[in-house]
Tab-separated table of C-alpha atoms in Angstrom:
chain	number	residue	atom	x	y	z
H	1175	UNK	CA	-9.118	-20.508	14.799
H	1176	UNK	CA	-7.148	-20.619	11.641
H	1177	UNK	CA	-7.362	-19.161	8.164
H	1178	UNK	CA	-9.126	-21.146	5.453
H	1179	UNK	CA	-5.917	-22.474	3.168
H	1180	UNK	CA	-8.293	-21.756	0.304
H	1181	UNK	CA	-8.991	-18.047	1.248
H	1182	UNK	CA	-4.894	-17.711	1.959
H	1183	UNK	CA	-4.130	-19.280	-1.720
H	1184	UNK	CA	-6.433	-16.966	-2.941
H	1185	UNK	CA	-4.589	-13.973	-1.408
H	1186	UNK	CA	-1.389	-15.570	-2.617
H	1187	UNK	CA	-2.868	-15.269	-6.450
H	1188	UNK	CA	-4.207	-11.692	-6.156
H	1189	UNK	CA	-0.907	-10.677	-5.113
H	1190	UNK	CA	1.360	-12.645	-7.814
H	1191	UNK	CA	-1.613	-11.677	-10.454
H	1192	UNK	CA	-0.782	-8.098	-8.816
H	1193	UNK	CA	3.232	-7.815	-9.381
H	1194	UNK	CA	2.554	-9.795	-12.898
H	1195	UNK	CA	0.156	-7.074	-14.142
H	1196	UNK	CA	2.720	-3.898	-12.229
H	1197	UNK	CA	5.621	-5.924	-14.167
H	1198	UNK	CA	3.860	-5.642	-17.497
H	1199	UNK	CA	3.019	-2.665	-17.444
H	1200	UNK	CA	6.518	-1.581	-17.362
H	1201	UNK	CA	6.077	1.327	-14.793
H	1202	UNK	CA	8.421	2.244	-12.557
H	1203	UNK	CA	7.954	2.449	-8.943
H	1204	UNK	CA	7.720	6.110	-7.374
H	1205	UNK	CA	8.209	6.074	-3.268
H	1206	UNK	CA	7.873	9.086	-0.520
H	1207	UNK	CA	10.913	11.271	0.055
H	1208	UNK	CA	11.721	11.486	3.987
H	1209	UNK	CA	10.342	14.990	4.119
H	1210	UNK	CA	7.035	13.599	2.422
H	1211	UNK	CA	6.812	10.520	4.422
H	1212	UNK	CA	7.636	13.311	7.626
H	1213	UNK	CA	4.523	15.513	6.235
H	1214	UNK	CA	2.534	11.988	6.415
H	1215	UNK	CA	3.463	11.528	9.673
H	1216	UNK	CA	2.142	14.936	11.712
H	1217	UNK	CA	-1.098	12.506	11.505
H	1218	UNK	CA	-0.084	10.156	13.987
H	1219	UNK	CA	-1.063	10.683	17.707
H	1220	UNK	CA	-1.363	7.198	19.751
H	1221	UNK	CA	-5.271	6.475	18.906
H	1222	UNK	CA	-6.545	4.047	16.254
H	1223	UNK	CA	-8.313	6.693	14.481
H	1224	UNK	CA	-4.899	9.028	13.766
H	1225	UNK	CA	-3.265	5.572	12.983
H	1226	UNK	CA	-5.885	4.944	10.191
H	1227	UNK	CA	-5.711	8.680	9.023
H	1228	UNK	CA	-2.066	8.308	8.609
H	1229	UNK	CA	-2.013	5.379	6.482
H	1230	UNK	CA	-4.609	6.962	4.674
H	1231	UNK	CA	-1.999	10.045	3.807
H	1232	UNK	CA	0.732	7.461	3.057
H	1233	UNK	CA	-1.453	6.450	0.293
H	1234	UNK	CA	-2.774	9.207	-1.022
H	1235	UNK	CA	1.022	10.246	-0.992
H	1236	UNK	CA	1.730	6.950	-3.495
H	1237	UNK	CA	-1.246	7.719	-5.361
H	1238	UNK	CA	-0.070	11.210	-6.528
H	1239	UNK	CA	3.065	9.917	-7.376
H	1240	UNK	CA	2.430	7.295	-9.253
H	1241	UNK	CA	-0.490	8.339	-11.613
């Protein structure tokens, strides 16, 4: 089964309406350090769950850094 093309051009104007807005509003882009992405990363075990609690790290991570 395939994607509806309207649903996928929709995705496809969230994210340009996404950069357009970041772009505007002229701030810069903060990422993780390889010791903070390495505190991130004591999360991850090989279950879904751990997966899902890393990511969830990663961006709280972004978050603080870029508010």
């Amino acid at each position: 089964m395939s994607e509806c093309p309207n649903c996928e051009r929709q995705k496809q104007r969230v994210e340009l309406w996404r950069q357009e807005a970041y772009r505007l509003s002229e701030h810069q882009w903060v990422g993780l350090t390889d010791a903070e992405i390495a505190e991130c990363f004591e999360f991850i075990v090989e279950d879904d769950t751990q997966a899902v609690r890393f990511a969830h790290a990663i961006e709280a991570k972004l978050k603080e850094k870029n508010t």
